[in-house]
Coordinates of C-alpha atoms (C1' of nucleotides) in Angstrom, one line a residue:
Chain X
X486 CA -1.8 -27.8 -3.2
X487 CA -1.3 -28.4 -7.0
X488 CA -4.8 -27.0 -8.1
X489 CA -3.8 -24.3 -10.3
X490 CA -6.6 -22.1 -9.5
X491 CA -5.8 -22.6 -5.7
X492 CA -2.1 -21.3 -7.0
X493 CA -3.5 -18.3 -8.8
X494 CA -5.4 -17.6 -5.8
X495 CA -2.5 -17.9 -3.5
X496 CA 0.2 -16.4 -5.4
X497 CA -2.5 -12.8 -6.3
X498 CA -3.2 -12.8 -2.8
X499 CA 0.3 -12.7 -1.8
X500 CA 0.8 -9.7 -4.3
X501 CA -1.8 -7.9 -2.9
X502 CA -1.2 -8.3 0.8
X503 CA 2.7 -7.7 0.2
X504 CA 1.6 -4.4 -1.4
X505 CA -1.1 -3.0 1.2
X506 CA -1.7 -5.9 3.7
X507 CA -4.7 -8.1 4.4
X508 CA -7.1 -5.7 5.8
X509 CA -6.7 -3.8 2.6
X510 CA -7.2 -6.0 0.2
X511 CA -10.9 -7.4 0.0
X512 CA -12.0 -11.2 -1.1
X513 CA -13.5 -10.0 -4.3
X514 CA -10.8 -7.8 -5.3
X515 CA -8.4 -11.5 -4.8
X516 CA -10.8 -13.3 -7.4
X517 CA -10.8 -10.3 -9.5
X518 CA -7.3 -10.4 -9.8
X519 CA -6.9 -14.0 -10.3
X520 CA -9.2 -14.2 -12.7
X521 CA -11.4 -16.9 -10.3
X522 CA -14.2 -16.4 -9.8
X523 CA -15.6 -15.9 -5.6
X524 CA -17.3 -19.8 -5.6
X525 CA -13.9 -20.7 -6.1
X526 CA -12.1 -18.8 -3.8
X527 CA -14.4 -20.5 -1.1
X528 CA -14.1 -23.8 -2.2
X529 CA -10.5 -24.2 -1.2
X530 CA -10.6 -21.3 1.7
X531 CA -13.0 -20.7 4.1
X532 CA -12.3 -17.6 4.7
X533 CA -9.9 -14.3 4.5
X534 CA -8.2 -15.5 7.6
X535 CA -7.8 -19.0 6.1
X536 CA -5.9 -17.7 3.2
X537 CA -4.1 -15.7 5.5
X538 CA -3.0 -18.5 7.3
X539 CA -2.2 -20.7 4.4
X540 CA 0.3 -18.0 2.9
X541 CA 2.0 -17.5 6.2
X542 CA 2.4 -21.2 7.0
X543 CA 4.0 -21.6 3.8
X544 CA 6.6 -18.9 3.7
X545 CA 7.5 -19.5 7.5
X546 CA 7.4 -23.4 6.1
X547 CA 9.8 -22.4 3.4
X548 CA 12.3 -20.7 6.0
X549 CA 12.3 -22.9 8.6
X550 CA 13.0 -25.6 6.4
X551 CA 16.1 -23.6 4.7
X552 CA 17.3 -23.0 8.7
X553 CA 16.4 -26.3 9.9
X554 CA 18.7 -27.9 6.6
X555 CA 22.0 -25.3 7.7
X556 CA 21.2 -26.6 11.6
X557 CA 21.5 -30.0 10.4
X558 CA 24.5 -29.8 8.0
X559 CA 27.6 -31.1 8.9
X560 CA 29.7 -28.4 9.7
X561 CA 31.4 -26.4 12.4
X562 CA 28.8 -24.8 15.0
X563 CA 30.1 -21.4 13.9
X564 CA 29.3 -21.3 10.6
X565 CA 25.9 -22.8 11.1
X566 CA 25.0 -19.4 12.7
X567 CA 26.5 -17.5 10.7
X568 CA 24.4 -19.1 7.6
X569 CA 21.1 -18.8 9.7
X570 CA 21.6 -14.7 10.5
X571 CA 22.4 -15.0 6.6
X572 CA 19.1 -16.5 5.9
X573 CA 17.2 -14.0 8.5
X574 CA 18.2 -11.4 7.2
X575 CA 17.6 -12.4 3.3
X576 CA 14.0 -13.7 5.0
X577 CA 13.4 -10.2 6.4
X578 CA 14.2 -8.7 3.3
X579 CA 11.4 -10.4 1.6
X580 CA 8.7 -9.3 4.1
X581 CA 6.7 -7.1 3.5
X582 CA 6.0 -4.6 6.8
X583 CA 2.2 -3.2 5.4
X584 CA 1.4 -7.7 5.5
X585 CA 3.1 -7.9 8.9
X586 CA 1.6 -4.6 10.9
X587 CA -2.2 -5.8 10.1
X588 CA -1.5 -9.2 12.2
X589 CA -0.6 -7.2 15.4
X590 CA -3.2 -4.4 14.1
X591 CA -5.7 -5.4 12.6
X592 CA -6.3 -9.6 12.5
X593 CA -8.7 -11.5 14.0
X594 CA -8.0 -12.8 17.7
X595 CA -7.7 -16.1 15.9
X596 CA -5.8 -14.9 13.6
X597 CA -3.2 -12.9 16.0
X598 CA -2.9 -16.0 17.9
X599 CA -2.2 -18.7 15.0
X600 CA 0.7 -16.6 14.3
X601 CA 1.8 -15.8 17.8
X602 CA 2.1 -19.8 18.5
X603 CA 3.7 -19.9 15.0
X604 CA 5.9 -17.4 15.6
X605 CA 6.9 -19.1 19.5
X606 CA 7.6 -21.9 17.9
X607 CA 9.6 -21.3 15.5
X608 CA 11.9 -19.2 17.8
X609 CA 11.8 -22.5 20.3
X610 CA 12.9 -24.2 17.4
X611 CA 15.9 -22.1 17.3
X612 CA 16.0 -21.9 21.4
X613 CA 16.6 -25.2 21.1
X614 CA 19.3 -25.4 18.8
X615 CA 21.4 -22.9 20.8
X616 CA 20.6 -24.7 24.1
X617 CA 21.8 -28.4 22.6
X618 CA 24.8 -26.3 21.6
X619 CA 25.6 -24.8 25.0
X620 CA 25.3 -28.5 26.4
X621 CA 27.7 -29.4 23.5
X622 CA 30.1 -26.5 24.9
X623 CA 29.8 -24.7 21.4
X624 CA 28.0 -22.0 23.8
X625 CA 29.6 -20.1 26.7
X626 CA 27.7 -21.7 29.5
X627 CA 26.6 -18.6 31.4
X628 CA 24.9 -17.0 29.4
X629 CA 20.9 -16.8 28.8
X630 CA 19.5 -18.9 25.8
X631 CA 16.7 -16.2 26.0
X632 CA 19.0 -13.0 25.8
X633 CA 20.1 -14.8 22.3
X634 CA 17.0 -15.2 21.3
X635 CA 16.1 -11.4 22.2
X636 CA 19.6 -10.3 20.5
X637 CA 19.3 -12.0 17.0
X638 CA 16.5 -10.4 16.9
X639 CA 17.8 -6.7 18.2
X640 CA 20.8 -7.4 14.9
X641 CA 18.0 -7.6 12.3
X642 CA 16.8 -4.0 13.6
X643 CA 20.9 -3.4 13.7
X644 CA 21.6 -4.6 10.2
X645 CA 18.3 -2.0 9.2
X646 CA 19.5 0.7 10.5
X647 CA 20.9 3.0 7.9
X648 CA 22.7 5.6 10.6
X649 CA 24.8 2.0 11.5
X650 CA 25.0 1.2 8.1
X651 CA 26.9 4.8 7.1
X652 CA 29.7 3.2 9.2
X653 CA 30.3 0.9 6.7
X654 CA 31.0 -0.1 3.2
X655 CA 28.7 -2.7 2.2
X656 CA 25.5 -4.7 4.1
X657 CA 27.6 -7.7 4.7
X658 CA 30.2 -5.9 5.9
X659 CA 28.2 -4.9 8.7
X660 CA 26.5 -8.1 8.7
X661 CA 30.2 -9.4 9.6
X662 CA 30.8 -6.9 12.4
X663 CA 27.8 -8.1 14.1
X664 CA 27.9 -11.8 13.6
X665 CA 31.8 -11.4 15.0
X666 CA 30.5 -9.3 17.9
X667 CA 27.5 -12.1 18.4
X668 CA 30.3 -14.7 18.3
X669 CA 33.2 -12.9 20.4
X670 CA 32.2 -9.9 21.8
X671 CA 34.6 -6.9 21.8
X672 CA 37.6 -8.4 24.1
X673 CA 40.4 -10.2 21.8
X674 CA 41.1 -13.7 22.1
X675 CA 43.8 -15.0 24.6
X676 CA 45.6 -18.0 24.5
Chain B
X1435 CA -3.2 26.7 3.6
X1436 CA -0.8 27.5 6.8
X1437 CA -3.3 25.9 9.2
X1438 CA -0.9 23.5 10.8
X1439 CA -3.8 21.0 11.5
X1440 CA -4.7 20.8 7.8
X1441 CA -0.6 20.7 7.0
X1442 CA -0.8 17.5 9.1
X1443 CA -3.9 16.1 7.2
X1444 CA -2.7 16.6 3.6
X1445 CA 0.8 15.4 4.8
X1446 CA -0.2 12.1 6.5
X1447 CA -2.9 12.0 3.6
X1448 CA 0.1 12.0 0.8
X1449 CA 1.8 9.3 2.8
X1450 CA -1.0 7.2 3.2
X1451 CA -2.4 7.7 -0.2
X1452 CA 1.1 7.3 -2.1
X1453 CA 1.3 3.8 -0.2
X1454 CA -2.1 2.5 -0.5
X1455 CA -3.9 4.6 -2.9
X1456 CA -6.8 6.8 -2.3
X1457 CA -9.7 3.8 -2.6
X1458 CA -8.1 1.9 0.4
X1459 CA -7.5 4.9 2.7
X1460 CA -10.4 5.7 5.1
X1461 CA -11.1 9.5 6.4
X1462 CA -10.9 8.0 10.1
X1463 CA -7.7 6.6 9.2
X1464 CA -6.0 9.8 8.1
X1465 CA -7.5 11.9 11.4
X1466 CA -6.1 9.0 13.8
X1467 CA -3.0 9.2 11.8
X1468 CA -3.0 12.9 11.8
X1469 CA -3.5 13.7 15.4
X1470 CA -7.0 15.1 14.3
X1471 CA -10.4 14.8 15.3
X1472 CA -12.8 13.7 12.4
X1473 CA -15.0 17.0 12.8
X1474 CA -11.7 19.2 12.3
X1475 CA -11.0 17.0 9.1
X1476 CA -14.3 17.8 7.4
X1477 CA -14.2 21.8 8.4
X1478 CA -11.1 22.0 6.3
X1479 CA -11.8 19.3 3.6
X1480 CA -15.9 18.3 2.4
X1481 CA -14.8 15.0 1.9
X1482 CA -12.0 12.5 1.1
X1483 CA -12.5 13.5 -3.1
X1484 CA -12.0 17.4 -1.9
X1485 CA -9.0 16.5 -0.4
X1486 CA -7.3 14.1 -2.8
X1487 CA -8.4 16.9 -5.5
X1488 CA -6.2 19.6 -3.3
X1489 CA -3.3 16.9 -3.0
X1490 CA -3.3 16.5 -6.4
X1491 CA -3.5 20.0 -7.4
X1492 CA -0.6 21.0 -5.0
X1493 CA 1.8 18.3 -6.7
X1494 CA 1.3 19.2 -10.0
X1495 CA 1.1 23.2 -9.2
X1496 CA 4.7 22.5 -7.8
X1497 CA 6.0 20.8 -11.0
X1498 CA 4.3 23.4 -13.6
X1499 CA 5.9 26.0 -11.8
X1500 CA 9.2 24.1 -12.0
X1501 CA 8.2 24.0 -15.2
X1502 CA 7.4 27.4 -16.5
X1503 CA 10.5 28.7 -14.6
X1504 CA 12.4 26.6 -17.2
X1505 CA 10.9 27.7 -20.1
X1506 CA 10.9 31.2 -19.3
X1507 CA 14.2 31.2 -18.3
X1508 CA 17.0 33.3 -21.0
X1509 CA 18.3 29.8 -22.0
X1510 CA 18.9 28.5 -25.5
X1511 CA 15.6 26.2 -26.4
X1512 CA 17.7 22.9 -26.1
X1513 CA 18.7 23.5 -22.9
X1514 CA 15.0 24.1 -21.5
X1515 CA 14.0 20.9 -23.3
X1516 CA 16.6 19.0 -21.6
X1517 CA 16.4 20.6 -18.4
X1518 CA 12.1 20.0 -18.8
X1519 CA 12.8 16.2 -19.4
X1520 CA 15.2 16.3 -16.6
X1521 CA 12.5 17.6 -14.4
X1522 CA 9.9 15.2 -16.0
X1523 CA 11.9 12.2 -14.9
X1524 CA 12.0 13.1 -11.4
X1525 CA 8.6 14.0 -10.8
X1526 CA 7.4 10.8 -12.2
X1527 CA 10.1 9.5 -9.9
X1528 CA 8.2 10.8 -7.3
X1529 CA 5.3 9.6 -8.1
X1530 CA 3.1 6.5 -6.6
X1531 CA 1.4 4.2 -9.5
X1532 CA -0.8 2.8 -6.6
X1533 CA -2.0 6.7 -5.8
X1534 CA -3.2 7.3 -10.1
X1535 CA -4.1 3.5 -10.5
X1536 CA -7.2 4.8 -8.5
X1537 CA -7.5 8.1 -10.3
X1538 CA -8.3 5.4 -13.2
X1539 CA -10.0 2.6 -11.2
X1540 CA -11.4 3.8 -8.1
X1541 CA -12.4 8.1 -8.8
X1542 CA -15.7 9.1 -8.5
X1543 CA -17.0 10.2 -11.9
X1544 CA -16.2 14.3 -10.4
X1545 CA -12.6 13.1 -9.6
X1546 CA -12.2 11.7 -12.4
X1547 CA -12.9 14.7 -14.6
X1548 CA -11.1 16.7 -12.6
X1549 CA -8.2 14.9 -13.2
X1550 CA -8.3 14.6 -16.9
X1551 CA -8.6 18.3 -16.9
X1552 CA -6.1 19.0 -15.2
X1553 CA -3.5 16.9 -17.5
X1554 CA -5.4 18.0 -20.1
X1555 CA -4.7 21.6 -19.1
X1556 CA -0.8 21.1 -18.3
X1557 CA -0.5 19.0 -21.3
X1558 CA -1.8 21.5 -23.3
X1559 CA 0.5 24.5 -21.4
X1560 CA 4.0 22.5 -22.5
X1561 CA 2.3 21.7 -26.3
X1562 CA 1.5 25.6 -26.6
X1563 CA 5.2 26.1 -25.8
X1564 CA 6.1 24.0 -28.6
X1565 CA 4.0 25.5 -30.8
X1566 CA 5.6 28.7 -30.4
X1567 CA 9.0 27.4 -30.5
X1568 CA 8.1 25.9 -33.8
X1569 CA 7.0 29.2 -34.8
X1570 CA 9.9 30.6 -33.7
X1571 CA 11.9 28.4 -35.7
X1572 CA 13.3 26.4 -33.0
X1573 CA 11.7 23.1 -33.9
X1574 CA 11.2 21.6 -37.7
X1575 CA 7.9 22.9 -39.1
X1576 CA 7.5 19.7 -40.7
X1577 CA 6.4 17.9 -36.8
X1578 CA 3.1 17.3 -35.4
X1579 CA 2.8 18.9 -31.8
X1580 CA 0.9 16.3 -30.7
X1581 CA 3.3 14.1 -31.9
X1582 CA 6.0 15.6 -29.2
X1583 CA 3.2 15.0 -26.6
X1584 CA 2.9 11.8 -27.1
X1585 CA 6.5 11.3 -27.9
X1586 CA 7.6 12.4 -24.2
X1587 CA 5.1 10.4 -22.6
X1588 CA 6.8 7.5 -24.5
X1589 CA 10.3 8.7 -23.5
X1590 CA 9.2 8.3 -19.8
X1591 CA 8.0 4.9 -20.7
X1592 CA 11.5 4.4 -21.9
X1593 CA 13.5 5.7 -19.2
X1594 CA 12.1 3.8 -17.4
X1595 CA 12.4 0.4 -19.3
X1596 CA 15.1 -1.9 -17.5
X1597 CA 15.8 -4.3 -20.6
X1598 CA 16.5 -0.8 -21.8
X1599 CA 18.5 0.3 -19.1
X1600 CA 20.8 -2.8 -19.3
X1601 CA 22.1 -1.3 -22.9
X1602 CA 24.1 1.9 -20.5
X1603 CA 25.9 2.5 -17.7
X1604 CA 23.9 4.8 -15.6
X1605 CA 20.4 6.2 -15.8
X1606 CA 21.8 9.4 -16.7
X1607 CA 23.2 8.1 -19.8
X1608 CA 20.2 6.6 -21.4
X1609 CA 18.5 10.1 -20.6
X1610 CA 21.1 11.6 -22.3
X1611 CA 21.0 9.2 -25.3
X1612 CA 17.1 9.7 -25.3
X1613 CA 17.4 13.5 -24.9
X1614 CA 19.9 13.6 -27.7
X1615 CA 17.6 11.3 -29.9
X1616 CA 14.8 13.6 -29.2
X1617 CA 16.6 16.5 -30.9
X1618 CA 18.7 14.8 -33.4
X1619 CA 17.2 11.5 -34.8
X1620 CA 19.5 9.5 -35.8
X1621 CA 21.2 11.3 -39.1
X1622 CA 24.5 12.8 -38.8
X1623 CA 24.3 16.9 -38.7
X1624 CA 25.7 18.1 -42.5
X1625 CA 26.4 21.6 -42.7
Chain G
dG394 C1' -7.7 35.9 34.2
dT395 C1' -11.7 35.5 30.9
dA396 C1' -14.3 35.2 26.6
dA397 C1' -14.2 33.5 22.0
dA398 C1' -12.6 30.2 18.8
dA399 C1' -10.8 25.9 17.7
dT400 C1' -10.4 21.2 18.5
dA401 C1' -11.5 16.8 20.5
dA402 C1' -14.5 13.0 22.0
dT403 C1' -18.5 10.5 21.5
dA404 C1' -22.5 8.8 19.6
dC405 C1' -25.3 8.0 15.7
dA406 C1' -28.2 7.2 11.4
dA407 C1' -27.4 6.7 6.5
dA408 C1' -24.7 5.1 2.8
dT409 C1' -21.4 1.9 1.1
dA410 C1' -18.6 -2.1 0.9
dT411 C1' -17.7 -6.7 1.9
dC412 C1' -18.9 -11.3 3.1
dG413 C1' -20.6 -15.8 2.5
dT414 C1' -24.2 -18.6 0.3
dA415 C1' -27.7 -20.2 -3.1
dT416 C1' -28.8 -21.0 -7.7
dA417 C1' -28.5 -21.9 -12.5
dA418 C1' -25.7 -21.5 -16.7
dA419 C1' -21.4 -22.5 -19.0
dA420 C1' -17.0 -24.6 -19.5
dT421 C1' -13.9 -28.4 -18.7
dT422 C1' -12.7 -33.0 -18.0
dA423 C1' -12.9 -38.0 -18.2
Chain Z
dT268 C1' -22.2 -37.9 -23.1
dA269 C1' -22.1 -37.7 -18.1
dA270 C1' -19.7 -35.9 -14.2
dT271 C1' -17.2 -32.3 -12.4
dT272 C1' -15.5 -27.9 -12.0
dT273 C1' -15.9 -23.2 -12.8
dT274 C1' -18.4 -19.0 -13.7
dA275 C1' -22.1 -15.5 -13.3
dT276 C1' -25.4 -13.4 -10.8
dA277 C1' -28.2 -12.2 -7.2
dC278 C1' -29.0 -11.8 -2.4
dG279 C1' -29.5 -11.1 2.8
dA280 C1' -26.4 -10.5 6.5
dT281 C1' -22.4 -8.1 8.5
dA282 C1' -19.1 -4.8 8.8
dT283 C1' -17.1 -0.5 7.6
dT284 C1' -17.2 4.2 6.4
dT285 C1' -19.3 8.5 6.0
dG286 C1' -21.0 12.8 7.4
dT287 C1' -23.4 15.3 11.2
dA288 C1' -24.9 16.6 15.9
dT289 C1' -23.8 17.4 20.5
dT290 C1' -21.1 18.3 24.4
dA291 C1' -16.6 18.7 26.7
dT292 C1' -12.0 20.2 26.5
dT293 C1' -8.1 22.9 24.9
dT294 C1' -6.1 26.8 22.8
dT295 C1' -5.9 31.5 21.5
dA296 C1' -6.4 36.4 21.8
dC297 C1' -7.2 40.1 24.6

DNA sequence: GTAAAATAATACAAATATCGTATAAAATTA
DNA sequence: TAATTTTATACGATATTTGTATTATTTTAC
């Protein structure tokens, strides 16, 4: 955790694979980079995949964390969403699609499933939190916690899209128009 | 050169290699990429050095004819220089470190050479013009040629510089300010 | 339509790169 | 100084990539 060449090793990697992903980026070239040399590497990582693993664990750590603090927080249901697309979409931002494409492409069945389960549950996590909330009545009842699920994910690709974004002035001001739309759809409120 | 098969290798070559570098691009890669069997690859190309060395040579053939167009243009001298330092920003904005890291790291010993000739040979077409515009009267005698070579490689380096760029208000201005510098120094003009 | 040419699909040996481990020297720490 | 960590190097075992050969399929030109 706090070894500092573990940290050198950890944060190069993350350069590299943010850059060109994992398969691209060999062991050697890691401990190159780091100035470590390869005994160490495998003294604190078994191997590739490990590494892999440890990096992903901690960022996803690092965001759940952040959502599962705004989830917590005592405020109104409302603003507790609109926080967590907040944080999804500063998350995303950070990503890095070269890292991402090699788990569905090119990783290890081990590896493709440790971040399939990883990635289930973290959206059961939030499945969770929006099915507690429809019990609290925060939620219209009849609709699907699994359609929510599938939608905050179709508003990232939303918020990306740059022929969308031409509609508007600024990012957030889309982001506004479709965390209103996520919260009221497009009828006006009656009394 | 209008074979639309080996249009679709160089162009998903250039996207691949200005991403990832040459080094961590595989032949098989660019032909699934491509839409192109391996054994079509290798009758247009000998081999993956062959076909960086025609990517290579097409980019920079496009920006010395840019180039040449300036200078041979019926424009007063300062206006080719800014108009060449103009173009020399944007094709380095162009550019891909990751693609000419490997030219330096990662190029067979032939690649390698071929490279250096070939800035050494475009180099040495823009210090020839100088040359005859010092002749010509256009530039103080008094300046080393190679000096201006190596000063607009150090211009670049300073465009691009973004405790630099925090002095100005746009890009554009600290070219101009740079531009200016390059012509004037930093005396008054007394006539 | 057919013949010729171009392209694709597949398999393969050879070359190259990467992995993971063993060992001994050097550097760091306590 | 002794114990521990790190490096440097070498190495066989895998894995990947290369370049070619062969055969089937598609495209092109007539």
């Amino acid at each position: 955790m706090n070894n500092p060449k573990k940290q050198q090793i950890v944060s190069t990697a993350r350069d590299l694979f943010w850059k060109f992903g994992f398969r691209r980026v060999s062991i050697e070239e890691i401990c190159r980079e780091a100035n470590v040399s390869k005994m160490t590497f495998y003294k604190h990582f078994k191997n590739k995949d490990e590494l892999v693993k440890y990096i992903i664990d901690f960022i996803t750590g690092i965001a759940m964390k952040k959502y599962r603090e705004i989830m917590d927080s005592d405020i109104p249901f409302t603003e507790k969403v609109e926080k967590s697309i907040q944080l999804k979409m500063e998350s995303s931002n950070d990503m890095s699609q070269e890292f991402f494409d090699d788990f569905h492409k090119n990783a290890s069945p081990e590896l493709h499933d440790h971040f399939n389960k990883l990635v289930h549950a973290n959206l059961n996590t939030i499945q969770n939190d929006y099915i507690k909330a429809q019990k609290q009545g925060d939620v219209r009842p009849d609709i699907n916690p699994n359609f929510i699920l599938y939608y905050l994910d179709k508003m990232l690709e939303m918020a990306k899209d740059e022929n969308l974004m031409r509609l508007y002035k600024s990012p957030p001001d889309l982001i506004n128009e479709l965390t209103r739309f996520f919260f009221y759809g497009i009828l006006s409120r009656k009394t």
